[in-house]
Structure formats: C-alpha cells, structure tokens
Short mmCIF file of C-alpha atoms in Angstrom, two decimals:
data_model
loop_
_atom_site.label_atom_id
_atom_site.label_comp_id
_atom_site.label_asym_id
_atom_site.label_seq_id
_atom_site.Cartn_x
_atom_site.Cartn_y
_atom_site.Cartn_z
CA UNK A 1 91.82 -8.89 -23.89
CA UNK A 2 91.20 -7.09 -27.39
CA UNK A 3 89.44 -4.43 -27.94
CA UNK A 4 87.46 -6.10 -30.67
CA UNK A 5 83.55 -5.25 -29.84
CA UNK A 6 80.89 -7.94 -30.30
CA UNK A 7 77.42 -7.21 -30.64
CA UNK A 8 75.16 -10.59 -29.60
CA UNK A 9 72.41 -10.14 -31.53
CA UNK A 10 68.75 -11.84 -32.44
CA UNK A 11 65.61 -11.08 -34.70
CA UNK A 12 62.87 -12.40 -35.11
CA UNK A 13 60.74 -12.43 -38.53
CA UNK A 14 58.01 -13.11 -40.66
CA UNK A 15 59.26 -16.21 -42.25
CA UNK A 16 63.03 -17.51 -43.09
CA UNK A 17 63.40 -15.79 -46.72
CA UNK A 18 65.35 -12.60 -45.89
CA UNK A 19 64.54 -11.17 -49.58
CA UNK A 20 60.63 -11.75 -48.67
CA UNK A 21 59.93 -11.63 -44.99
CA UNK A 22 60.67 -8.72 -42.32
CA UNK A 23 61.67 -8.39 -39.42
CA UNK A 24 59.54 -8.08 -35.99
CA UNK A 25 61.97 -7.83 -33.12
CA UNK A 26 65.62 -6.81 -32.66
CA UNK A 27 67.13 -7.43 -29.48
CA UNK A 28 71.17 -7.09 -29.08
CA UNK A 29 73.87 -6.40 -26.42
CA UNK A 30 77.24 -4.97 -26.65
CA UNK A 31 80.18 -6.32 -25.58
CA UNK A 32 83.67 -4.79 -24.83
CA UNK A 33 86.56 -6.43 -23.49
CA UNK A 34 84.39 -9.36 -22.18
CA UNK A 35 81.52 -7.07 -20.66
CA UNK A 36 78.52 -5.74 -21.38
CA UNK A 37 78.54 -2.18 -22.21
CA UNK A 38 74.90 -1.22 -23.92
CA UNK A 39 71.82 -2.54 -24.93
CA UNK A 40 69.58 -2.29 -27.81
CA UNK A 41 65.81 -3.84 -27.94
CA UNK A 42 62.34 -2.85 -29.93
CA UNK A 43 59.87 -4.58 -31.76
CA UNK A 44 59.39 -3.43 -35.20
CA UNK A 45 56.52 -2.94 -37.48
CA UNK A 46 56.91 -5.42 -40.40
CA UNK A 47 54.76 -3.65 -43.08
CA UNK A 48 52.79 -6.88 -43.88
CA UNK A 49 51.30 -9.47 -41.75
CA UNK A 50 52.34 -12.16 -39.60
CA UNK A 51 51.15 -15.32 -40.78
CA UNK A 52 49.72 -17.03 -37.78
CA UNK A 53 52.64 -20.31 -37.74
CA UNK A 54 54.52 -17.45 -36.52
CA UNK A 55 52.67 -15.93 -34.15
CA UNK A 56 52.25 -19.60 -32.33
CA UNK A 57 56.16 -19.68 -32.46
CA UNK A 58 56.85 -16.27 -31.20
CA UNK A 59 53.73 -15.19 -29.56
CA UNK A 60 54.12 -11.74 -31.40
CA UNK A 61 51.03 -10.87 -33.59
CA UNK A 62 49.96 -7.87 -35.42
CA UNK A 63 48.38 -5.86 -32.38
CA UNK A 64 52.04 -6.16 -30.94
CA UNK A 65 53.45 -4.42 -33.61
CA UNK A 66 50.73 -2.12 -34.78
CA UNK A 67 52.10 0.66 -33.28
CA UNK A 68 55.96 -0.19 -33.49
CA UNK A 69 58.32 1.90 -35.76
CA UNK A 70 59.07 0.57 -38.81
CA UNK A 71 62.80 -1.10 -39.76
CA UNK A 72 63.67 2.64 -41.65
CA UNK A 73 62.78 4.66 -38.76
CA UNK A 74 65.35 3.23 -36.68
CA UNK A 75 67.94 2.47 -39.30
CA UNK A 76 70.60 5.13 -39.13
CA UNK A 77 70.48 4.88 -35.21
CA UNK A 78 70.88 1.10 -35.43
CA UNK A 79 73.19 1.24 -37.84
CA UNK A 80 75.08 3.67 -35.95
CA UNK A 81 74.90 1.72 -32.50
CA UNK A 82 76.07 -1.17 -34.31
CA UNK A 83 79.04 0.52 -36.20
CA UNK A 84 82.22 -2.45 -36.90
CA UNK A 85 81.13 -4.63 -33.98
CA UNK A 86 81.54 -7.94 -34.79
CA UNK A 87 77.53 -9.62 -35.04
CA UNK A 88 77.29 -12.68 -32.83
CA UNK A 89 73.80 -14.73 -33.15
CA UNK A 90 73.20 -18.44 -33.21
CA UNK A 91 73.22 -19.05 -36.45
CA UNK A 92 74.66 -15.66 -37.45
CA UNK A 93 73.67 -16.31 -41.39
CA UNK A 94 70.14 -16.11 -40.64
CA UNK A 95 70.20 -12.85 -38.19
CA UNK A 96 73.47 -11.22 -40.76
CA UNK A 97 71.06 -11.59 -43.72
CA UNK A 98 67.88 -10.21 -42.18
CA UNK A 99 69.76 -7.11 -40.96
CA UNK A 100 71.65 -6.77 -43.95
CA UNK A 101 68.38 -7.03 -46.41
CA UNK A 102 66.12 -4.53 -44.09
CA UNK A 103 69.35 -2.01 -44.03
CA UNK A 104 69.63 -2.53 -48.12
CA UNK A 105 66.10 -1.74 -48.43
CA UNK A 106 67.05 1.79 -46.48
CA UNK A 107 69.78 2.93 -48.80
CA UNK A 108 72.35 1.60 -45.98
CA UNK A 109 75.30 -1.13 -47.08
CA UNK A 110 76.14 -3.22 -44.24
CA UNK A 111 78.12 -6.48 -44.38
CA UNK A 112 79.49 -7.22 -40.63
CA UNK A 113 82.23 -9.63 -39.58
CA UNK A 114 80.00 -12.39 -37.73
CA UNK A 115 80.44 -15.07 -35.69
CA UNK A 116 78.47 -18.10 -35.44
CA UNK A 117 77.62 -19.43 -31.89
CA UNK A 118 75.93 -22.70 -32.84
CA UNK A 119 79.59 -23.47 -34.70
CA UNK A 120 81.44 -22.31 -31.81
CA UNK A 121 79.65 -24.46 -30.03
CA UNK A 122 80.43 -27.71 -32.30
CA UNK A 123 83.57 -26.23 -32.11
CA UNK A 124 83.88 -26.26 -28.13
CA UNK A 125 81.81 -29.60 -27.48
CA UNK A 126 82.61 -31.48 -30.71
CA UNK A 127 80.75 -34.63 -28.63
CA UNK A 128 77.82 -33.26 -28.02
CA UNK A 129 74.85 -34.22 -29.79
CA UNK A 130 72.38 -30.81 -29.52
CA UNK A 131 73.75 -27.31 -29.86
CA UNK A 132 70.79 -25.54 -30.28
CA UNK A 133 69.88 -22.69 -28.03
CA UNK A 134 67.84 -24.93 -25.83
CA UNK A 135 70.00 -27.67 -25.62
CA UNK A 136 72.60 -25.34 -24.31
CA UNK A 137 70.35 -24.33 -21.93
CA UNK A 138 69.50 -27.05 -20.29
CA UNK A 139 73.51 -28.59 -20.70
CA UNK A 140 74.61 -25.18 -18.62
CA UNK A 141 71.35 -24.95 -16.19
CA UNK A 142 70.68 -21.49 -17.71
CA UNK A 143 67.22 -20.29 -16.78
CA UNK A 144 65.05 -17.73 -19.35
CA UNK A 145 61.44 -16.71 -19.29
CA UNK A 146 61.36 -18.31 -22.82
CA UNK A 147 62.40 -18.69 -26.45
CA UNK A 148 61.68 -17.26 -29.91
CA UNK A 149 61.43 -13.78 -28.07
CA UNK A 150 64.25 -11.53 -29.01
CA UNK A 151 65.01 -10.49 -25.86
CA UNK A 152 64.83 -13.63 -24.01
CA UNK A 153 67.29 -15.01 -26.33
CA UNK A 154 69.78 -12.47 -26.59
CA UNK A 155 69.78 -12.43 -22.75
CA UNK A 156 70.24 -16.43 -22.54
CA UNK A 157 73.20 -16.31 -25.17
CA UNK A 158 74.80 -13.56 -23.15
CA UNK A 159 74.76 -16.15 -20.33
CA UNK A 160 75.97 -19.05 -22.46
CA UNK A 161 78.84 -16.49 -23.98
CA UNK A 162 79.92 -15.73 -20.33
CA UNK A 163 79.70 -20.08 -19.61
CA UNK A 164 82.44 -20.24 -22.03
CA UNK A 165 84.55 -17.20 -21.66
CA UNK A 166 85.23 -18.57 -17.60
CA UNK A 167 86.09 -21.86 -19.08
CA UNK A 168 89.26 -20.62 -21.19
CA UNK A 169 92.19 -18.63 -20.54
CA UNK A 170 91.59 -14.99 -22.23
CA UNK A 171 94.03 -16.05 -24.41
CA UNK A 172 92.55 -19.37 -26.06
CA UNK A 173 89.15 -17.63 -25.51
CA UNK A 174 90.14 -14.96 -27.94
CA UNK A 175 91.62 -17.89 -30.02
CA UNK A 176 88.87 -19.72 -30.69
CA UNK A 177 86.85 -16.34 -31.32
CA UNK A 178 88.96 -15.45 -33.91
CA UNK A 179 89.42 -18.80 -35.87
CA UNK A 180 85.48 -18.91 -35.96
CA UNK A 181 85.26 -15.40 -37.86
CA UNK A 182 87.51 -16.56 -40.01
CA UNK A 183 85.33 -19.21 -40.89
CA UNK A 184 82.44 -16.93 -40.37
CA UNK A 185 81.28 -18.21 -44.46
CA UNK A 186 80.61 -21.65 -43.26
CA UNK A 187 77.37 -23.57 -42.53
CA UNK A 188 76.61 -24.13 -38.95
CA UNK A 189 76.88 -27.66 -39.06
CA UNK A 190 80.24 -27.95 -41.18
CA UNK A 191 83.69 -29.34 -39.66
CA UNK A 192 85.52 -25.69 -39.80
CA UNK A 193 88.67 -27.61 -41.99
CA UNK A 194 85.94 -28.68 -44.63
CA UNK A 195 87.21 -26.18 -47.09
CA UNK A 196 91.37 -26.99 -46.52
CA UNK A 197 90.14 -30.67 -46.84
CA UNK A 198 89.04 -29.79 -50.64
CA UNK A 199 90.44 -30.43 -53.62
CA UNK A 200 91.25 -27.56 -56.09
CA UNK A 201 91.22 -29.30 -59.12
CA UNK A 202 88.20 -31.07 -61.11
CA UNK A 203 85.13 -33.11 -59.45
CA UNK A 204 82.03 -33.30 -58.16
CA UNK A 205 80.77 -32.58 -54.78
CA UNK A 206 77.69 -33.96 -52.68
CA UNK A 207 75.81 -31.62 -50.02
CA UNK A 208 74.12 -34.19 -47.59
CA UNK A 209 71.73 -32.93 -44.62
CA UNK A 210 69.84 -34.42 -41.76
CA UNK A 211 70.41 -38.51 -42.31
CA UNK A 212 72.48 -38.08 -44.96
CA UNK A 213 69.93 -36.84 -46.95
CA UNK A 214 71.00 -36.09 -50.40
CA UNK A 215 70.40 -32.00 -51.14
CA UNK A 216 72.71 -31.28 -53.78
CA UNK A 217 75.31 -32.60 -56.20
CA UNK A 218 77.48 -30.25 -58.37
CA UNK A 219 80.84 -30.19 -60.27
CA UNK A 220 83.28 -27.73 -61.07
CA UNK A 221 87.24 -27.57 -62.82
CA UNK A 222 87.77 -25.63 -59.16
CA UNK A 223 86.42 -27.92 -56.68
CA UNK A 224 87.14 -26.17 -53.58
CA UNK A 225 86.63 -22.40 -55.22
CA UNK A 226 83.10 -23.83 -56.46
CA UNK A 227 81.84 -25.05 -53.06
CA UNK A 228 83.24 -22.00 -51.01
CA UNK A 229 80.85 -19.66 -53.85
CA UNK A 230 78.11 -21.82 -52.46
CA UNK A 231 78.60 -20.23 -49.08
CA UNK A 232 79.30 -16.58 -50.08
CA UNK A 233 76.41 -16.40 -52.80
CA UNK A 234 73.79 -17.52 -49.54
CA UNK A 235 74.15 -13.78 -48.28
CA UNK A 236 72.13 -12.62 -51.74
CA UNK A 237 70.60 -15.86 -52.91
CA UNK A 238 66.84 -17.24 -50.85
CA UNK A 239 67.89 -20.75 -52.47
CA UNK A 240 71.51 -21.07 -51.33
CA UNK A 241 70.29 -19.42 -48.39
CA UNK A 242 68.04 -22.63 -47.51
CA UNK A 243 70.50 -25.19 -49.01
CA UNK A 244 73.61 -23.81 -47.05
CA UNK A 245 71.27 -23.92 -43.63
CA UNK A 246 70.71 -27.92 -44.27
CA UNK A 247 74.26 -28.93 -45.29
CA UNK A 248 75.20 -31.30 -42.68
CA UNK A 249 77.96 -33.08 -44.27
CA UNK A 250 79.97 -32.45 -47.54
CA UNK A 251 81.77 -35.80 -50.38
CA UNK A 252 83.53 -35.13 -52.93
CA UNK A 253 84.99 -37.25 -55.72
CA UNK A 254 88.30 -35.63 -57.67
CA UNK A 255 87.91 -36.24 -61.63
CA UNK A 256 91.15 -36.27 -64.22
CA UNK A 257 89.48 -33.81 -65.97
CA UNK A 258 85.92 -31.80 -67.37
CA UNK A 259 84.59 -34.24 -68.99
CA UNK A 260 84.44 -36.77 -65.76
CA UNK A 261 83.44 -34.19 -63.52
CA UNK A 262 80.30 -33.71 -65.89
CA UNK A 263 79.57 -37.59 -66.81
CA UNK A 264 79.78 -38.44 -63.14
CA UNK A 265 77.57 -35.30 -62.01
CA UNK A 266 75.13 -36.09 -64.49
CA UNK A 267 75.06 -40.05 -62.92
CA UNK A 268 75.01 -39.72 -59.15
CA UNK A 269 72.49 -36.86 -59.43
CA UNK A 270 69.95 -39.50 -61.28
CA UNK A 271 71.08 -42.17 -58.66
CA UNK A 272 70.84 -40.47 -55.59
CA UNK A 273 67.75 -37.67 -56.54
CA UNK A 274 68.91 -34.95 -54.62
CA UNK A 275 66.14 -32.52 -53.95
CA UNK A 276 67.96 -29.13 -54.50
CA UNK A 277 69.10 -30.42 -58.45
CA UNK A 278 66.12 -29.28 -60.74
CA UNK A 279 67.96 -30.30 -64.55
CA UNK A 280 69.55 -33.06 -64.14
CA UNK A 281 67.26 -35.32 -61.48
CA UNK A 282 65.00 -35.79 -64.03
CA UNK A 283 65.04 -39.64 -65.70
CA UNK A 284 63.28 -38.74 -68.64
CA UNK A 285 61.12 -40.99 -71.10
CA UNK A 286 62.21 -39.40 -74.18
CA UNK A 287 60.38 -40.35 -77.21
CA UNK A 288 62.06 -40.01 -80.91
CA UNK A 289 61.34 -40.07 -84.22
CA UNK A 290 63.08 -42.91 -86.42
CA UNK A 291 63.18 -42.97 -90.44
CA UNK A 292 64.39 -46.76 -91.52
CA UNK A 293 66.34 -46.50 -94.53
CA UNK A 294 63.49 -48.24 -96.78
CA UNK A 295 60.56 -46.50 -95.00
CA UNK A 296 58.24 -43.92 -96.68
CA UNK A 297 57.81 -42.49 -93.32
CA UNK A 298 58.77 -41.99 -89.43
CA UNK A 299 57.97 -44.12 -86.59
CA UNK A 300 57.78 -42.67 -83.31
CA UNK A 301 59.65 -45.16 -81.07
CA UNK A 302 60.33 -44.71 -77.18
CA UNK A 303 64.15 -42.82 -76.49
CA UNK A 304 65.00 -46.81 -74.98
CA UNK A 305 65.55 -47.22 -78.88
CA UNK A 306 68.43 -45.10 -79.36
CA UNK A 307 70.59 -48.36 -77.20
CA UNK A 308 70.70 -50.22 -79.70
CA UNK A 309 71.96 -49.55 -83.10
CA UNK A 310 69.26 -49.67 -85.88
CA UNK A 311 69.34 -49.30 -89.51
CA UNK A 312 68.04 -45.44 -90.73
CA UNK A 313 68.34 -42.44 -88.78
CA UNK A 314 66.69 -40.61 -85.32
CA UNK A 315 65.20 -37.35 -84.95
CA UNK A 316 64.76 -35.36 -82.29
CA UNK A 317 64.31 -36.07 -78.75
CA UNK A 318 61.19 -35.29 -76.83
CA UNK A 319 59.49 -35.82 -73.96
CA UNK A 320 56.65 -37.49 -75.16
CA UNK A 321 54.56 -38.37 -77.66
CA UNK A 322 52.34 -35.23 -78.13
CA UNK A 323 55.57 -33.19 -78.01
CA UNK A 324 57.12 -35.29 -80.84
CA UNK A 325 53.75 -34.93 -83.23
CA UNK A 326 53.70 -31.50 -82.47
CA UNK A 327 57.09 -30.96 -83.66
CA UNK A 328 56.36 -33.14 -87.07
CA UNK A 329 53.65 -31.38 -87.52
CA UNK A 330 54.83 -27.86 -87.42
CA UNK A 331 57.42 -28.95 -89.70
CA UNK A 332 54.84 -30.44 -92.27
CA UNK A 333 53.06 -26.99 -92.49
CA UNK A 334 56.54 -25.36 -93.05
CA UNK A 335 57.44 -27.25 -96.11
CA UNK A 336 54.06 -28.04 -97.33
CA UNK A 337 55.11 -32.09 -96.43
CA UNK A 338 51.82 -34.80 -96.40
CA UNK A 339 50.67 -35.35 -92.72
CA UNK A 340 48.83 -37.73 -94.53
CA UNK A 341 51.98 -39.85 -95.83
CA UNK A 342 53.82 -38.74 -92.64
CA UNK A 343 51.32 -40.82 -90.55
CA UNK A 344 49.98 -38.03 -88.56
CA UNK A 345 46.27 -38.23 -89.85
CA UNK A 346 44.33 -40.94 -91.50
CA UNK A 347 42.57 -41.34 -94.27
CA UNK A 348 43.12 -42.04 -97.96
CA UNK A 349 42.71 -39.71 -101.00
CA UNK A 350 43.88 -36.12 -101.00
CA UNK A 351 44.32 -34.42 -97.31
CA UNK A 352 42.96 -31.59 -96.15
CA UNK A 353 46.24 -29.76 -96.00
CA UNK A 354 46.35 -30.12 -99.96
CA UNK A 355 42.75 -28.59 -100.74
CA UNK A 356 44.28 -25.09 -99.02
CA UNK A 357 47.47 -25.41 -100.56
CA UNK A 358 49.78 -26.77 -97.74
CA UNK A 359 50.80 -30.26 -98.99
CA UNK A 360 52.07 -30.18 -102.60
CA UNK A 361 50.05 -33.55 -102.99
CA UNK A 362 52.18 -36.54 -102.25
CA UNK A 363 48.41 -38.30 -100.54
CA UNK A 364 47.18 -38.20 -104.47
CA UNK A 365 49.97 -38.77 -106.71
CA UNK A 366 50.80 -34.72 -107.38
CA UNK A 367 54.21 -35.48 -105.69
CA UNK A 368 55.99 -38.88 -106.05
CA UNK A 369 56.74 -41.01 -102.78
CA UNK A 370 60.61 -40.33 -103.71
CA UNK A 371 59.96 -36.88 -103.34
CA UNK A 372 58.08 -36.52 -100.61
CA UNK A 373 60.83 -38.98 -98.53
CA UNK A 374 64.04 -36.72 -100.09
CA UNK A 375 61.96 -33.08 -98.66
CA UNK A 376 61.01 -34.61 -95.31
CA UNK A 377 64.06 -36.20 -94.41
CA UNK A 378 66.05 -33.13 -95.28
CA UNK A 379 63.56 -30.74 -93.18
CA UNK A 380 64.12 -33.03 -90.12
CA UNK A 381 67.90 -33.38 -90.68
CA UNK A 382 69.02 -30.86 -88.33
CA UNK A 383 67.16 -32.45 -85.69
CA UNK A 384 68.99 -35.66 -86.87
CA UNK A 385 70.57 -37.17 -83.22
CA UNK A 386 73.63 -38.54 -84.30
CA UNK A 387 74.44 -42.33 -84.85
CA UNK A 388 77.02 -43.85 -82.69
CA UNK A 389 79.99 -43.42 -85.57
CA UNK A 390 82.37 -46.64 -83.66
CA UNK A 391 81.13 -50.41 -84.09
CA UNK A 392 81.06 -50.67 -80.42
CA UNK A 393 82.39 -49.60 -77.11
CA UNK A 394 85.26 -46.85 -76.76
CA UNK A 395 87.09 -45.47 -73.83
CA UNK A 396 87.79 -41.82 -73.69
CA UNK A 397 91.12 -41.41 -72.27
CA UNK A 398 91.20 -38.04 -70.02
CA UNK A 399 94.21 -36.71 -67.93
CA UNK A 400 94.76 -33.88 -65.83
CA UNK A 401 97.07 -30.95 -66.57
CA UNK A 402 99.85 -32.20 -65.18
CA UNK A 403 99.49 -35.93 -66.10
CA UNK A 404 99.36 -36.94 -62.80
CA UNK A 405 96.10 -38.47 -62.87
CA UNK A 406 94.37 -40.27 -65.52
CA UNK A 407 90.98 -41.77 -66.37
CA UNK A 408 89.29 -43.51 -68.98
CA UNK A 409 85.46 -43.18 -69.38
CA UNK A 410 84.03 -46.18 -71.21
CA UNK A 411 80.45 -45.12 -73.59
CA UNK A 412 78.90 -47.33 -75.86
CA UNK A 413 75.47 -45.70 -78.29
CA UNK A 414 76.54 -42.85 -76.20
CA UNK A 415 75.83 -44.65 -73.07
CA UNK A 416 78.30 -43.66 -70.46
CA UNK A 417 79.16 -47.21 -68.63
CA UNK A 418 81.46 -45.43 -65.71
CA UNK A 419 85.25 -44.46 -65.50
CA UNK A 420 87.85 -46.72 -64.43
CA UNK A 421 91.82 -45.22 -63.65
CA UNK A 422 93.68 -47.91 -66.40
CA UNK A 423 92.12 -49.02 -69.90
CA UNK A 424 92.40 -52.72 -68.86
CA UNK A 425 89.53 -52.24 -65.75
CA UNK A 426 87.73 -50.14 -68.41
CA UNK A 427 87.40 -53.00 -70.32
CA UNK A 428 85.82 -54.99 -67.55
CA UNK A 429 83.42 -52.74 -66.76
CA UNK A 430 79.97 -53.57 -67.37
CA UNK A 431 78.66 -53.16 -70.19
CA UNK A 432 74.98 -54.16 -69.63
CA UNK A 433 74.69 -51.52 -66.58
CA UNK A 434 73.68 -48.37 -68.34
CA UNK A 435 70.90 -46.68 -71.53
CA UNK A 436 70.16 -43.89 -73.17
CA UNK A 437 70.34 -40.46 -71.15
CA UNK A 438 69.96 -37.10 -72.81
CA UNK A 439 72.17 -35.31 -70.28
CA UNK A 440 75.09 -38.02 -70.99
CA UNK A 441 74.57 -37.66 -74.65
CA UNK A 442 74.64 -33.49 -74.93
CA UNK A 443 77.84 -34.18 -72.55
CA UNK A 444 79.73 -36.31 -74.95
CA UNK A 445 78.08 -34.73 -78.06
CA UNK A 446 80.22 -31.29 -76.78
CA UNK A 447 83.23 -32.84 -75.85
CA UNK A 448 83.32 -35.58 -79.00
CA UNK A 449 83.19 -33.13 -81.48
CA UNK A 450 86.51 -32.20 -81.20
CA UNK A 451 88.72 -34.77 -78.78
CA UNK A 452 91.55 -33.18 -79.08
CA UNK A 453 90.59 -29.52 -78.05
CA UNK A 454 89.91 -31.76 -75.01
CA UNK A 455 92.90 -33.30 -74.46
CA UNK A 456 90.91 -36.27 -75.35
CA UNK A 457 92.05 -39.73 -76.94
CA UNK A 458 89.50 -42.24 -78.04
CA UNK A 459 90.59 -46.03 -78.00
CA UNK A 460 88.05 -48.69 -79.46
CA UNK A 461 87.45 -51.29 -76.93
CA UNK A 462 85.23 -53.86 -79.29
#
C-alpha cells in the first residue's frame, strides 16, 4: 500500500461563495496506509451570521457558534495537522476552496492535491444514476445520525471509502486513487477522458448542465487549453466556481480557423441563450440613424434596415431610440448644427439653440441648407457603419494552418448566413435565414479590414 496520506474532509458554511461566505464546521479524518490514524473536528465561529436557509439545512445557528474559535485561531494547527495529505471530500472543489480562502485570509498558502469522491464514484459505478452522499448511503446500507453535519458526514464517507477499498485489490484500489488526482481539476459530473477527447486547435465549446441545459458557450484558437482554464480559474473565480459545479456535459464544434470560431460563437449563443453568456445572448433592437443621399436630414430607422441595401449612408448603432437622439443631439451642441433642421425639435423660425449662440442659424436662413447638410454629415462620419462594399453575397474562404481543413463562411449586408466545408454547399446555403447582428458585424468588420493578415480569401457568390 503507499504511504500517500489522505485526509477525508467536510465543512460546512455560510453559503456556497468561498470569496464571501465562512466556514462553520470542519470535521476530517486521517488516513494512512488504508487506516485511520487521527481525527480532527470543531465548529468555528464565522464572524457574520448564518442566514437562516442554512441553519434549516444544517441545524447550526449562531448560539452554536457564539462561543467557537474563529477560522485564524486554529489555522497554523490545522494547517499543520493537515500538512501534504491528499484532501478527500465529496465534491472536493467546494471543501478545497473554502479551506484554501479561510487559510488565504490568515497569511497561509495552501493548495492540496484533492480527490473527488462523487467522481470516484461515477468512476466506480458508471451505471448508477445518484452518487450523492445519500444515495450512497442507502446503495451500501450505511447508517449515520444525519447529514449536512460535519461530523456525520465525514464519518459516513469514511464508511463508504472503506465499501470500496474491500472491493479492489490494493493494487487497482491505489489505481483508481491515483488516476482521479490526476484529474483532480475536473467537474464532478465530467467523463474523466473529457479533456483527451478535445481538440487543440480552433472552435467553440458548449457547457450543458442538468437536462442539457445550456450554461455556457465559448471559443478559443486552443480549444482544449481554453476549456481546461475554465477548471483551474474556479479555485479563484465565485463565477467559474458556480458554472464548473453545473457542467454536466461538454460539445464542441472544431472551426478552420478564428474567424469561424467567433461567427459561430456569436450564433449558437443567440440560438441556444445560455444563462452564464452576459455579451453576446443579447438579440438586440438596434436603432440607426440613416442620411439618404437627397435628404436635408437623418431618419432614425430600426437596425432591421441595415439588411437591405439603401441609397445614403448609416450612422451609428444604438439601442434605442432615446439613445440615438441623445447621441445627435450631443453632437448638434458640439458643432453648433440646427436641432431644428436635424428633426430633433419642432417648430419653425429661428431655434432656441441660435438665440444663445449654439446653431449658426441654418432654421432662419444665416446658414444655407448645403451647409448645414456638408457640417452634419461630416460630424457624424466617424460613426458612419459601413456599406456592404460587394453587390451581393461573398464567401470568406478560411483554412487552418496546415491546410488540412477548410471552410467557407457565406455573409451577405454583413449578415453571416453559416459556414459550409466546399464553396459549392456555400452557395446553397440559405440565404433568407439570417439579419442584421451587431456582434456578427464588429466580427467581420475586424477580420475584413485586412483579409489577408487573416489568411482570408473573399470569393463573390452573386
């Protein structure tokens, strides 16, 4: 047997964000070479109250505690006791980062190897359909005074621990122990070859959790180094924290390139409405400003505009119509334009703006029409979006860096219509599926600008 010591551990807290919430109860037990050697239990004096949800869970409250020593009383001795064991919890994550944030908060760095027993026990019963603490109870006829009490649960995954250590030879028993550290980064719920299984090049990814809900879709040039970061940064981040704990199954689509990864990121994350993706779940009503070519003045017109091609020029893109008056408006003060002429006040005569000297009088003949039009139009070029410079649909051909694969992404009025792997299903692609998206369009306007510092190639399809 090796000499490797384990420490089976559980806490219990005030709430599930280890940054935030403290810790209440520590309960742990020390194994060496298969036995138990020590034992380590208090409750602890959280420094803030326990919000009553708990309490109901736990059935420890703040007259438990009141008198308890607080996490930096004990910390050297714990820290001590605990020394290079290996930390064993169900769902080591959620115990690792408690410990590790009450430690930090003491001046005390500690990072342990861990070792999940909920995925051990995916791992051991793959056919199973609960591997909760309970469930395992009940599967294994393991009695305990209770859950959610640190003791009681230490003490009932000590039993489970020994359930499984009689059922292998010492040799696959250490085995499996030691392929599960190594994987010690994973979610719970994850197949432990998830991260072999990805792709290293360019793509997206999709985080699914209970019922294949959608959490969370992403991209990256690196697709396995990207999703592996996901795991590592939920030791310091609350939000990765909570996504990692959900992810119940992991997709992934490989891209020929950037430029895919990001179009098709951009699309599933407005079809499917994960709930982790802030930016790019929204399906925004844009509004926009449009100055036809004979006009003395700007329309505002909804973003659906920008789909189909139009005589004059758009400007700006907003999220609605007070945003996009706003804008005009600031830039009327700034170069002393008519809100008058501009349509942003009514009226006839001279404007107020021109009795205080703001408006160099294009509402009462001091400045002609011609005028006014050359001024404004210049002040709202650079907010000019930019007109869709091909007569109709092109396909962006991208490859990877070795050429092995290839795709070509078919936009039309910056539309992105999907990808296909050969230019002849691009051009059966439908054409009618897709409008006007602001995330597609700053996509393409970065990549467009120069093709071939993309390793881009643009082929008119119309």
């Amino acid at each position: 047997m090796s000499q490797t010591t384990y420490v089976i551990m559980d806490v219990e807290t005030t709430g599930t964000r280890a940054t935030r919430d403290r810790i209440t109860e520590v309960a742990a037990i020390k194994i060496v070479e298969g036995r138990p050697t020590d034992r380590w239990s208090s409750l602890i004096y959280p420094e803030c109250r326990i919000p009553f949800p708990v309490t109901q869970l736990t059935g420890i409250d703040d007259d438990m505690v009141r008198e308890a020593p607080p996490f930096a009383e004990m910390a050297e001795s714990l820290h001590a006791w605990l020394g290079d064991a290996v930390l064993v919890a169900h769902n080591a994550r959620f115990d690792e980062s408690f410990l590790r944030h009450e430690f930090q908060r003491c001046g005390i760095d500690y990072r342990p190897s861990q070792l999940c027993t909920l995925r051990l026990s995916r791992r051991i019963e793959p056919g199973a359909q609960h591997h909760h603490l309970g469930a395992l109870l009940d599967r294994y006829q393991i009695e305990t005074p209770g859950l959610h009490r640190a003791e009681h649960d230490v003490s009932a995954l000590w039993q489970v621990w020994q359930t499984w250590q009689q059922r292998f030879t010492a040799n696959v028993w250490q085995t499996l122990l030691d392929e599960e550290r190594k994987r010690g980064q994973l979610p719970s719920h994850l197949d432990n070859n998830i991260l072999n299984q990805l792709p290293t090049g360019p793509g997206v990814y999709l985080f699914y959790g209970h019922n294949r809900l959608p959490l969370y879709v992403g991209k990256s040039v690196r697709l396995r180094d990207r999703v592996r970061d996901h795991f590592q940064r939920a030791r310091q981040d609350d939000r990765e924290m909570r996504l990692t704990e959900q992810i119940q199954h992991v997709e992934w689509e490989e891209t020929a390139g950037d430029l895919g990864a990001q179009l098709r990121e951009a699309q599933l994350v407005k079809t499917l409405l994960p709930i982790m993706n802030r930016q790019l779940r929204k399906q925004r009503k844009l509004t926009t400003w449009h100055w036809p070519d004979d006009g003395t003045k700007p329309e505002l017109l909804s973003g659906a505009a920008l789909d189909q091609p139009a005589s004059g020029a758009f400007y700006g893109l907003f999220r609605n119509a007070r945003d996009a008056r706003q804008a005009l408006r600031t830039l009327a003060e700034t170069h002393q334009l008519c809100p008058r002429v501009l349509g942003l006040e009514n009226g006839k005569g001279r404007c107020f703006s021109s009795q205080v000297g703001k408006c160099r009088g294009a509402c009462w003949g001091n400045e002609t029409l011609s005028e006014h039009t050359r001024r404004a139009r210049a002040a709202l070029h650079p907010q000019q979006v930019n007109t869709w410079p091909w007569p109709g649909r092109i396909a962006i051909r991208e490859a990877s860096k070795t050429g092995e694969k290839v795709a070509w992404h078919v936009v039309h009025q910056w539309c992105y219509q999907g990808s296909a792997a050969t230019l002849d299903e691009a051009q059966r692609l439908d054409p009618t599926a897709t409008s006007f998206d602001i995330d597609s369009y700053r996509i393409l306007q970065r990549f467009l600008r120069d093709p071939d510092a993309h390793g881009l190639s643009i082929t008119p399809l119309d």
